[in-house]
């Protein structure tokens, strides 16, 4: 099986590194192309045997699975380049959340899917959000999820839930990291403890908390109750957080959805669609 990647930016490169590191793919199975040549050449140097193609059309024509790792407003142009080089047997996979399956199926002759990865996939953890077009057969789904299972937990979702699930699986690591950063900043300033110690401690805490939520079956509410003794330090601090965070997460969801819908409207216009979609 040959697997192509158009776009080798942050997430495209991460997926390639993760697939090779996990043993899911050999470098010889991978073809890549990018708007600028620097990153593909770096990937080829890092993974001898990986093929750098001279154009997107070359990558598309040589791939059984083709990952489209490009920005939303680049899709119309790239699809225009590659559509005549794709066959019905091939599978094109977008990793860009606002790009809809209907956009892809209306423009490409091949099978299409949408996968939303996460930076956590580099460690073999986290989820991959999976959505499938109408031409995808059961054996295609199994092939895609078998590949993704090397680096993540594949999770099939409704396309209408793309944004909110991505908030947790893909944006979540950045949101939690900001929380950790501000907490550590305050601790270093107020107590003089060294930052490296707290960075390591925070990482171990997040790792252990994730296992309690996934492997041990705790809900967030149950976990708080297990840690916080009534009248104790943790309970008092939780009350402080509760009062200060009230309403914040509604604003967070509104912010991510506003940006998503802005990009979606531009894509609908580019692909010639007029669709009235529900907000959430």
Short mmCIF file of C-alpha atoms in Angstrom, two decimals:
data_model
loop_
_atom_site.label_atom_id
_atom_site.label_comp_id
_atom_site.label_asym_id
_atom_site.label_seq_id
_atom_site.Cartn_x
_atom_site.Cartn_y
_atom_site.Cartn_z
CA UNK A 1 0.00 0.00 0.00
CA UNK A 2 1.26 3.45 -0.94
CA UNK A 3 0.24 6.38 1.27
CA UNK A 4 0.52 9.96 0.06
CA UNK A 5 0.58 13.24 1.96
CA UNK A 6 -0.14 16.56 0.30
CA UNK A 7 1.01 19.15 2.82
CA UNK A 8 3.85 18.52 5.23
CA UNK A 9 3.24 21.27 7.75
CA UNK A 10 2.90 20.69 11.48
CA UNK A 11 0.19 18.01 11.41
CA UNK A 12 1.20 16.40 8.11
CA UNK A 13 4.76 15.92 9.34
CA UNK A 14 3.54 14.72 12.73
CA UNK A 15 1.38 12.02 11.11
CA UNK A 16 4.24 10.85 8.91
CA UNK A 17 6.64 10.69 11.86
CA UNK A 18 4.04 8.91 14.01
CA UNK A 19 3.15 6.31 11.37
CA UNK A 20 6.80 5.47 10.75
CA UNK A 21 7.79 5.52 14.43
CA UNK A 22 4.89 3.23 15.35
CA UNK A 23 5.66 0.73 12.60
CA UNK A 24 2.37 1.38 10.83
CA UNK A 25 4.19 2.40 7.63
CA UNK A 26 7.64 2.02 6.17
CA UNK A 27 9.28 5.12 4.67
CA UNK A 28 9.25 3.35 1.29
CA UNK A 29 5.43 3.33 1.35
CA UNK A 30 5.16 7.12 1.70
CA UNK A 31 4.97 9.82 -0.97
CA UNK A 32 4.89 13.52 -0.06
CA UNK A 33 4.54 16.89 -1.73
CA UNK A 34 4.35 20.39 -0.35
CA UNK A 35 4.07 23.96 -1.58
CA UNK A 36 7.67 24.62 -0.51
CA UNK A 37 10.38 21.92 -0.70
CA UNK A 38 12.15 22.42 2.63
CA UNK A 39 9.95 20.27 4.88
CA UNK A 40 9.61 17.33 2.48
CA UNK A 41 13.38 17.24 2.09
CA UNK A 42 13.78 17.29 5.87
CA UNK A 43 11.34 14.36 6.12
CA UNK A 44 13.27 12.43 3.46
CA UNK A 45 16.51 13.03 5.34
CA UNK A 46 14.90 11.91 8.61
CA UNK A 47 13.29 8.86 7.00
CA UNK A 48 15.49 7.44 4.23
CA UNK A 49 13.38 5.72 1.60
CA UNK A 50 10.54 8.24 1.74
CA UNK A 51 9.73 9.65 -1.72
CA UNK A 52 9.46 13.40 -2.29
CA UNK A 53 7.25 13.99 -5.32
CA UNK A 54 7.72 16.93 -7.65
CA UNK A 55 4.02 17.85 -7.65
CA UNK A 56 0.70 17.21 -5.94
CA UNK A 57 -0.51 15.37 -9.04
CA UNK A 58 2.40 12.96 -8.78
CA UNK A 59 1.65 12.29 -5.11
CA UNK A 60 -2.05 11.76 -5.87
CA UNK A 61 -1.53 9.41 -8.78
CA UNK A 62 0.93 7.20 -6.85
CA UNK A 63 -1.13 6.81 -3.64
CA UNK A 64 -3.73 4.29 -2.52
CA UNK A 65 -4.53 6.44 0.50
CA UNK A 66 -4.04 10.18 0.09
CA UNK A 67 -3.95 12.45 3.15
CA UNK A 68 -4.82 16.08 2.41
CA UNK A 69 -3.03 18.00 5.18
CA UNK A 70 -3.64 21.53 3.96
CA UNK A 71 -5.39 24.69 5.14
CA UNK A 72 -9.14 25.07 4.49
CA UNK A 73 -8.89 27.72 1.80
CA UNK A 74 -6.22 25.76 -0.10
CA UNK A 75 -8.58 22.83 -0.77
CA UNK A 76 -10.32 24.18 -3.85
CA UNK A 77 -7.02 24.84 -5.60
CA UNK A 78 -5.42 21.52 -4.65
CA UNK A 79 -8.51 19.52 -5.59
CA UNK A 80 -8.52 21.29 -8.95
CA UNK A 81 -4.95 20.08 -9.46
CA UNK A 82 -5.43 16.43 -8.52
CA UNK A 83 -9.03 15.44 -9.36
CA UNK A 84 -8.21 14.19 -12.85
CA UNK A 85 -5.36 12.02 -11.52
CA UNK A 86 -7.47 10.12 -8.98
CA UNK A 87 -9.35 6.87 -9.62
CA UNK A 88 -12.47 5.42 -7.98
CA UNK A 89 -10.41 2.80 -6.09
CA UNK A 90 -8.36 5.42 -4.22
CA UNK A 91 -9.24 7.06 -0.91
CA UNK A 92 -8.69 10.76 -0.22
CA UNK A 93 -8.61 11.71 3.45
CA UNK A 94 -8.96 15.29 4.66
CA UNK A 95 -7.59 16.16 8.10
CA UNK A 96 -9.07 19.68 8.01
CA UNK A 97 -12.22 20.08 10.11
CA UNK A 98 -14.24 22.70 8.15
CA UNK A 99 -13.88 20.78 4.87
CA UNK A 100 -17.06 18.75 4.52
CA UNK A 101 -17.46 15.31 3.01
CA UNK A 102 -19.97 16.79 0.55
CA UNK A 103 -17.30 19.25 -0.62
CA UNK A 104 -14.94 16.37 -1.36
CA UNK A 105 -17.46 13.97 -2.88
CA UNK A 106 -18.81 16.64 -5.21
CA UNK A 107 -15.33 17.33 -6.60
CA UNK A 108 -13.40 14.05 -6.52
CA UNK A 109 -14.05 10.74 -8.28
CA UNK A 110 -12.55 8.63 -5.51
CA UNK A 111 -13.73 7.55 -2.08
CA UNK A 112 -13.42 10.19 0.63
CA UNK A 113 -13.09 10.34 4.39
CA UNK A 114 -12.34 12.96 7.01
CA UNK A 115 -10.00 12.26 9.93
CA UNK A 116 -9.21 14.76 12.67
CA UNK A 117 -5.92 13.81 14.35
CA UNK A 118 -4.33 15.23 17.49
CA UNK A 119 -0.81 16.14 18.54
CA UNK A 120 -1.20 13.39 21.16
CA UNK A 121 -1.14 10.82 18.34
CA UNK A 122 2.63 11.31 18.15
CA UNK A 123 2.87 9.40 21.45
CA UNK A 124 0.43 6.71 20.33
CA UNK A 125 -2.28 8.26 22.50
CA UNK A 126 -5.41 10.29 22.07
CA UNK A 127 -8.23 9.84 19.59
CA UNK A 128 -8.55 10.14 15.83
CA UNK A 129 -12.01 11.39 14.87
CA UNK A 130 -13.32 9.50 11.84
CA UNK A 131 -16.05 10.42 9.33
CA UNK A 132 -16.78 8.59 6.09
CA UNK A 133 -18.26 9.51 2.73
CA UNK A 134 -21.01 7.53 1.02
CA UNK A 135 -18.58 5.63 -1.26
CA UNK A 136 -16.56 4.20 1.61
CA UNK A 137 -17.12 0.46 2.06
CA UNK A 138 -16.64 -1.55 5.25
CA UNK A 139 -13.25 -2.84 4.11
CA UNK A 140 -12.14 0.75 3.45
CA UNK A 141 -13.19 1.81 6.95
CA UNK A 142 -11.32 -1.13 8.45
CA UNK A 143 -8.20 -0.28 6.45
CA UNK A 144 -8.23 3.35 7.60
CA UNK A 145 -8.93 2.55 11.24
CA UNK A 146 -6.35 -0.23 11.29
CA UNK A 147 -3.73 2.30 10.18
CA UNK A 148 -4.89 4.91 12.69
CA UNK A 149 -4.97 2.39 15.54
CA UNK A 150 -1.17 2.29 15.51
CA UNK A 151 -1.08 5.90 16.71
CA UNK A 152 -4.47 6.55 18.33
CA UNK A 153 -7.91 5.33 19.26
CA UNK A 154 -10.05 5.74 16.12
CA UNK A 155 -13.50 7.05 17.04
CA UNK A 156 -16.32 7.37 14.50
CA UNK A 157 -18.37 10.54 14.99
CA UNK A 158 -21.13 12.48 13.26
CA UNK A 159 -19.77 15.12 10.93
CA UNK A 160 -22.11 17.65 12.57
CA UNK A 161 -20.12 17.11 15.79
CA UNK A 162 -16.74 17.77 14.15
CA UNK A 163 -16.08 21.07 15.88
CA UNK A 164 -17.08 20.22 19.43
CA UNK A 165 -15.25 16.88 19.42
CA UNK A 166 -12.19 18.55 17.92
CA UNK A 167 -12.27 21.10 20.74
CA UNK A 168 -11.53 18.25 23.14
CA UNK A 169 -9.35 15.89 21.12
CA UNK A 170 -7.29 18.35 19.06
CA UNK A 171 -7.49 21.77 20.74
CA UNK A 172 -7.68 20.32 24.25
CA UNK A 173 -3.93 19.73 24.67
CA UNK A 174 -3.30 23.43 23.98
CA UNK A 175 -6.10 24.54 26.32
CA UNK A 176 -4.83 22.34 29.17
CA UNK A 177 -1.25 23.45 28.50
CA UNK A 178 -2.27 27.09 28.90
CA UNK A 179 -3.92 26.25 32.23
CA UNK A 180 -0.73 24.47 33.33
CA UNK A 181 1.49 27.31 32.12
CA UNK A 182 -0.40 29.98 34.09
CA UNK A 183 -0.55 27.80 37.20
CA UNK A 184 3.19 27.08 37.00
CA UNK A 185 3.99 30.77 36.38
CA UNK A 186 2.18 31.71 39.58
CA UNK A 187 3.83 28.93 41.56
CA UNK A 188 7.33 29.87 40.42
CA UNK A 189 6.77 33.55 41.17
CA UNK A 190 5.18 33.00 44.59
CA UNK A 191 7.33 30.14 45.95
CA UNK A 192 10.61 30.19 44.01
CA UNK A 193 10.34 26.53 43.00
CA UNK A 194 12.14 25.71 39.77
CA UNK A 195 10.01 25.50 36.63
CA UNK A 196 11.51 22.24 35.39
CA UNK A 197 10.30 20.35 38.46
CA UNK A 198 6.75 21.63 38.06
CA UNK A 199 6.72 20.98 34.31
CA UNK A 200 7.62 17.35 34.98
CA UNK A 201 5.14 17.10 37.86
CA UNK A 202 2.33 18.58 35.77
CA UNK A 203 3.04 16.17 32.92
CA UNK A 204 2.94 13.14 35.23
CA UNK A 205 -0.27 14.43 36.82
CA UNK A 206 -1.96 14.84 33.42
CA UNK A 207 -0.83 11.39 32.33
CA UNK A 208 -2.14 9.76 35.48
CA UNK A 209 -5.41 11.70 35.36
CA UNK A 210 -5.96 10.60 31.76
CA UNK A 211 -5.54 6.97 32.78
CA UNK A 212 -8.04 7.37 35.61
CA UNK A 213 -10.58 8.82 33.17
CA UNK A 214 -10.00 6.22 30.44
CA UNK A 215 -8.66 3.00 31.95
CA UNK A 216 -10.31 3.19 35.38
CA UNK A 217 -13.63 4.62 34.21
CA UNK A 218 -13.82 7.71 36.43
CA UNK A 219 -15.95 10.63 35.27
CA UNK A 220 -14.56 14.13 35.90
CA UNK A 221 -17.18 14.62 38.64
CA UNK A 222 -16.29 11.35 40.36
CA UNK A 223 -12.60 12.17 40.25
CA UNK A 224 -13.16 15.52 41.94
CA UNK A 225 -15.16 13.85 44.71
CA UNK A 226 -12.44 11.25 45.29
CA UNK A 227 -9.74 13.91 45.67
CA UNK A 228 -11.61 16.68 47.49
CA UNK A 229 -12.34 16.09 51.17
CA UNK A 230 -15.31 18.24 52.33
CA UNK A 231 -13.92 21.34 54.02
CA UNK A 232 -10.38 20.54 52.91
CA UNK A 233 -7.80 22.41 50.83
CA UNK A 234 -8.78 20.86 47.48
CA UNK A 235 -12.49 21.53 48.05
CA UNK A 236 -11.82 25.18 48.88
CA UNK A 237 -9.64 25.60 45.80
CA UNK A 238 -12.26 23.90 43.60
CA UNK A 239 -14.86 26.38 44.85
CA UNK A 240 -12.55 29.22 43.81
CA UNK A 241 -12.09 27.74 40.35
CA UNK A 242 -15.81 27.13 39.97
CA UNK A 243 -16.68 30.74 40.76
CA UNK A 244 -14.02 32.17 38.44
CA UNK A 245 -14.61 29.81 35.52
CA UNK A 246 -18.37 30.24 35.49
CA UNK A 247 -19.42 30.98 31.90
CA UNK A 248 -15.90 30.75 30.48
CA UNK A 249 -16.41 27.45 28.69
CA UNK A 250 -19.57 28.67 26.96
CA UNK A 251 -17.44 31.51 25.59
CA UNK A 252 -14.74 29.02 24.60
CA UNK A 253 -17.18 26.90 22.60
CA UNK A 254 -18.70 29.97 20.99
CA UNK A 255 -15.24 31.19 19.95
CA UNK A 256 -14.19 27.91 18.32
CA UNK A 257 -17.55 27.53 16.59
CA UNK A 258 -17.51 31.10 15.29
CA UNK A 259 -14.14 30.51 13.61
CA UNK A 260 -15.26 27.11 12.29
CA UNK A 261 -18.42 28.58 10.78
CA UNK A 262 -16.46 31.43 9.21
CA UNK A 263 -14.19 28.93 7.44
CA UNK A 264 -17.15 26.70 6.56
CA UNK A 265 -19.01 29.58 4.91
CA UNK A 266 -15.94 30.39 2.79
CA UNK A 267 -15.62 26.74 1.75
CA UNK A 268 -19.31 26.46 0.89
CA UNK A 269 -18.93 29.51 -1.33
CA UNK A 270 -15.77 28.16 -2.96
CA UNK A 271 -17.42 24.82 -3.74
CA UNK A 272 -20.71 26.42 -4.81
CA UNK A 273 -22.91 25.22 -1.93
CA UNK A 274 -25.67 27.09 -0.14
CA UNK A 275 -26.53 25.11 2.97
CA UNK A 276 -28.35 26.21 6.09
CA UNK A 277 -26.67 24.24 8.86
CA UNK A 278 -27.63 24.22 12.56
CA UNK A 279 -25.18 26.13 14.76
CA UNK A 280 -24.41 23.36 17.26
#
